[in-house]
Coordinates of C-alpha atoms in Angstrom, one line a residue:
I4 CA 132.4 103.9 90.8
V5 CA 132.2 103.7 86.9
N6 CA 134.6 107.2 87.1
N7 CA 136.6 105.7 89.9
V8 CA 136.9 102.6 87.7
L9 CA 138.1 104.3 84.8
E10 CA 141.0 106.5 86.5
V11 CA 142.0 102.7 87.4
V12 CA 142.2 101.7 83.4
Y13 CA 144.3 104.5 82.2
T14 CA 146.9 103.6 84.9
L15 CA 147.2 100.5 83.1
N16 CA 149.3 99.2 80.7
D17 CA 148.2 95.6 80.4
Q18 CA 145.6 96.0 76.9
D19 CA 143.8 92.7 78.1
M20 CA 143.1 93.7 81.6
K21 CA 141.8 97.5 80.5
K22 CA 138.9 95.3 78.4
T23 CA 137.9 93.2 81.3
V24 CA 137.6 96.1 83.3
F25 CA 135.9 97.7 80.0
I26 CA 133.5 94.9 80.2
I27 CA 132.8 95.3 83.6
I28 CA 131.9 98.7 83.4
L29 CA 129.1 98.4 80.4
M30 CA 128.2 95.4 82.8
L31 CA 127.7 97.7 85.8
T32 CA 126.4 100.5 83.3
T33 CA 123.5 97.5 81.9
L34 CA 122.1 96.6 85.6
C35 CA 121.8 100.4 86.9
V36 CA 119.7 100.9 83.6
D37 CA 117.6 98.1 84.3
A38 CA 117.5 98.7 87.7
Q39 CA 116.0 101.9 87.3
N40 CA 113.6 100.5 84.0
A41 CA 112.4 98.0 86.7
T42 CA 112.0 100.9 89.5
Q43 CA 109.7 103.4 86.7
A44 CA 107.2 99.9 85.5
R45 CA 107.0 99.1 89.7
K46 CA 105.9 102.9 89.9
V47 CA 103.3 102.7 86.9
L48 CA 102.1 99.6 88.1
D49 CA 102.0 100.8 92.0
K50 CA 99.1 103.8 90.0
T51 CA 97.6 101.3 88.1
A52 CA 96.8 99.0 90.6
A53 CA 95.7 101.3 93.2
I54 CA 93.3 102.7 90.5
I55 CA 91.5 99.4 89.7
G56 CA 92.2 98.5 93.3
N57 CA 89.4 100.9 94.0
K58 CA 88.0 99.5 97.8
G59 CA 84.0 99.6 96.7
G60 CA 84.7 97.7 93.1
A61 CA 84.8 98.9 89.6
S62 CA 83.2 97.8 86.4
A63 CA 84.3 97.6 82.7
K64 CA 84.2 95.5 78.7
F65 CA 86.5 94.1 77.7
R66 CA 87.0 91.1 74.0
I67 CA 89.0 88.6 74.8
S68 CA 90.5 86.4 72.1
G69 CA 93.5 83.4 71.4
S70 CA 95.3 81.1 70.0
G71 CA 92.2 77.8 69.7
M72 CA 89.7 80.0 71.5
T73 CA 86.3 82.1 69.9
T74 CA 86.4 85.2 70.1
A75 CA 83.7 86.6 73.0
N76 CA 83.4 90.1 74.3
G77 CA 81.6 90.7 78.2
S78 CA 81.7 92.9 80.7
I79 CA 83.4 92.2 84.2
H80 CA 83.0 93.4 88.2
I81 CA 86.2 93.0 90.2
K82 CA 86.0 94.0 93.9
G83 CA 89.7 93.0 95.7
N84 CA 90.4 89.4 94.4
R85 CA 87.0 88.7 93.8
F86 CA 85.3 89.5 90.8
H87 CA 81.9 88.4 88.8
A88 CA 82.6 88.2 84.6
R89 CA 79.5 88.1 81.2
T90 CA 80.0 86.9 77.7
D91 CA 76.7 85.9 75.6
Q92 CA 77.9 82.2 75.9
A93 CA 79.1 82.3 80.1
M94 CA 78.9 83.8 83.6
V95 CA 81.7 83.8 85.8
W96 CA 81.4 84.4 89.7
Y97 CA 84.7 84.3 91.5
N98 CA 85.1 85.0 95.9
G99 CA 88.7 84.8 95.8
K100 CA 89.2 81.0 96.9
T101 CA 86.2 79.6 94.8
Q102 CA 85.2 80.0 90.9
W103 CA 82.1 79.2 89.2
S104 CA 81.4 79.0 85.8
Y105 CA 77.4 78.5 84.5
L106 CA 77.4 77.1 79.9
K107 CA 74.6 78.7 79.3
S108 CA 74.7 76.1 76.3
T109 CA 74.5 72.9 78.9
N110 CA 72.7 74.3 81.7
E111 CA 75.6 73.8 83.8
V112 CA 78.2 75.5 87.0
N113 CA 81.2 74.2 87.1
V114 CA 82.6 74.2 90.7
T115 CA 86.6 74.8 90.5
T116 CA 89.9 76.2 92.4
P117 CA 91.5 78.1 89.3
T118 CA 95.0 78.5 88.6
E119 CA 95.9 82.0 88.2
A120 CA 96.1 81.5 84.3
Q121 CA 92.7 80.4 84.4
R122 CA 91.1 83.4 86.4
M123 CA 93.1 85.6 84.0
R124 CA 91.3 84.3 81.2
M125 CA 87.7 86.0 82.7
N126 CA 89.8 88.7 85.1
P127 CA 92.2 90.8 82.8
Y128 CA 93.2 92.6 86.4
P129 CA 95.2 90.2 88.4
F130 CA 98.3 91.3 88.0
I131 CA 97.5 94.6 90.4
T132 CA 99.8 91.6 92.7
M133 CA 100.4 89.3 90.6
Y134 CA 103.8 91.6 89.6
K135 CA 105.1 92.6 93.5
N136 CA 106.3 89.0 93.6
G137 CA 108.0 86.8 91.3
Y138 CA 108.7 88.7 88.0
T139 CA 110.7 91.1 85.9
L140 CA 109.5 94.4 85.2
G141 CA 110.4 96.3 81.9
M142 CA 108.9 99.2 80.4
T143 CA 108.6 100.7 77.4
S144 CA 107.1 104.2 76.1
K145 CA 104.5 104.2 73.1
G146 CA 103.2 107.0 72.0
V147 CA 100.5 108.1 75.4
N148 CA 100.7 104.7 76.5
Y149 CA 103.0 103.0 78.8
Q150 CA 103.8 99.1 77.9
V151 CA 104.6 97.1 80.8
H152 CA 106.1 93.7 80.0
L153 CA 106.2 91.4 83.4
T154 CA 108.9 87.9 82.3
A155 CA 107.9 85.4 85.4
Q156 CA 111.0 84.1 87.3
N157 CA 110.3 80.5 87.8
K158 CA 109.9 78.6 84.1
Q159 CA 107.2 76.5 86.4
R160 CA 104.6 79.9 86.5
T161 CA 101.2 79.1 84.8
V162 CA 101.4 82.7 83.4
Q163 CA 105.1 83.0 82.1
E164 CA 105.5 87.3 80.5
V165 CA 102.5 89.3 80.8
Y166 CA 102.3 92.6 78.5
L167 CA 100.6 96.1 79.9
T168 CA 99.3 99.0 77.7
I169 CA 99.0 101.5 80.4
N170 CA 97.5 105.2 79.4
K171 CA 100.3 108.4 80.7
N172 CA 97.3 110.3 82.3
T173 CA 94.9 108.0 83.6
Y174 CA 96.7 105.1 83.6
K175 CA 94.4 103.0 83.5
P176 CA 95.1 99.8 81.1
S177 CA 94.0 98.9 77.5
I178 CA 95.5 95.7 76.8
V179 CA 96.6 93.1 78.9
K180 CA 98.3 90.5 76.6
M181 CA 99.8 87.0 78.5
R182 CA 101.4 83.9 77.8
E183 CA 100.5 81.0 79.0
G184 CA 103.0 77.9 77.8
N185 CA 103.4 78.8 74.5
K186 CA 99.9 79.8 73.9
W187 CA 98.9 83.9 74.1
T188 CA 95.3 85.4 74.8
T189 CA 94.5 89.2 74.0
I190 CA 92.4 91.0 76.4
T191 CA 91.1 94.2 75.3
I192 CA 90.0 96.6 78.0
T193 CA 87.5 99.8 77.7
G194 CA 84.8 101.7 79.8
F195 CA 86.8 101.5 82.9
Q196 CA 84.7 103.0 86.1
T197 CA 85.2 102.3 89.4
K198 CA 82.0 101.9 91.5
N199 CA 80.4 100.5 94.9
L200 CA 79.8 97.3 94.4
P201 CA 78.1 94.3 96.6
Y202 CA 80.0 91.1 98.3
S203 CA 77.5 89.1 97.2
M204 CA 77.9 89.4 93.8
F205 CA 80.5 87.4 93.7
S206 CA 79.3 84.3 94.2
F207 CA 76.8 82.1 92.6
S208 CA 73.2 82.0 94.0
P209 CA 71.7 78.7 93.2
K210 CA 67.9 79.9 93.2
D211 CA 68.9 81.7 90.1
F212 CA 69.8 79.5 88.8
P213 CA 67.6 76.6 90.4
T214 CA 67.5 73.6 86.6
A215 CA 71.3 74.2 86.7
E216 CA 73.3 71.4 87.2
V217 CA 75.6 72.3 90.0
I218 CA 79.2 69.7 88.8
D219 CA 82.2 70.1 91.8
L220 CA 85.2 69.4 89.8
R221 CA 87.1 70.9 93.1

């Protein structure tokens, strides 16, 4: 297509017309490059999602930090869209719909239906489904890693941007950085392992916390 347009350009005498067509060619070329980049980014995320979305489940260690929050270290177990996370201060269970957050300092369990961003603050892996709808994708190469950039197409979406650092050989993510409003949260992930985990792990069990006060905030 570009070669055909160039042939037309060389037959024109009007300089303004030539400039206009040249600009169009540049725009078409840029669009082609962007489309190829987005396709490559999607392929990388497809491979990453296949690894993280192991049917039996998986576990990892994480470190989370960001503006206006205390840095926390913890562990996480995931299975599909379910997760169970532990830090020194809290434990969180999410069964795909309901989230239970146990705070050790108050011996309270808050029951909520969390937003996308709230889930991602404790679970770095929702991106394995997020990227498939509503985000523009881009990717750069940095040493042994890919850096994939997700930008929300809807400005009302809670998570507006996500940067993912993904190893080129293993396709496992090591850093997830997300923006909610003007606040950035960074999650560093280590020790990822696939495992067979029971579904019961992802729901709060009152018998394990008999003295805790359960507060339903839904």
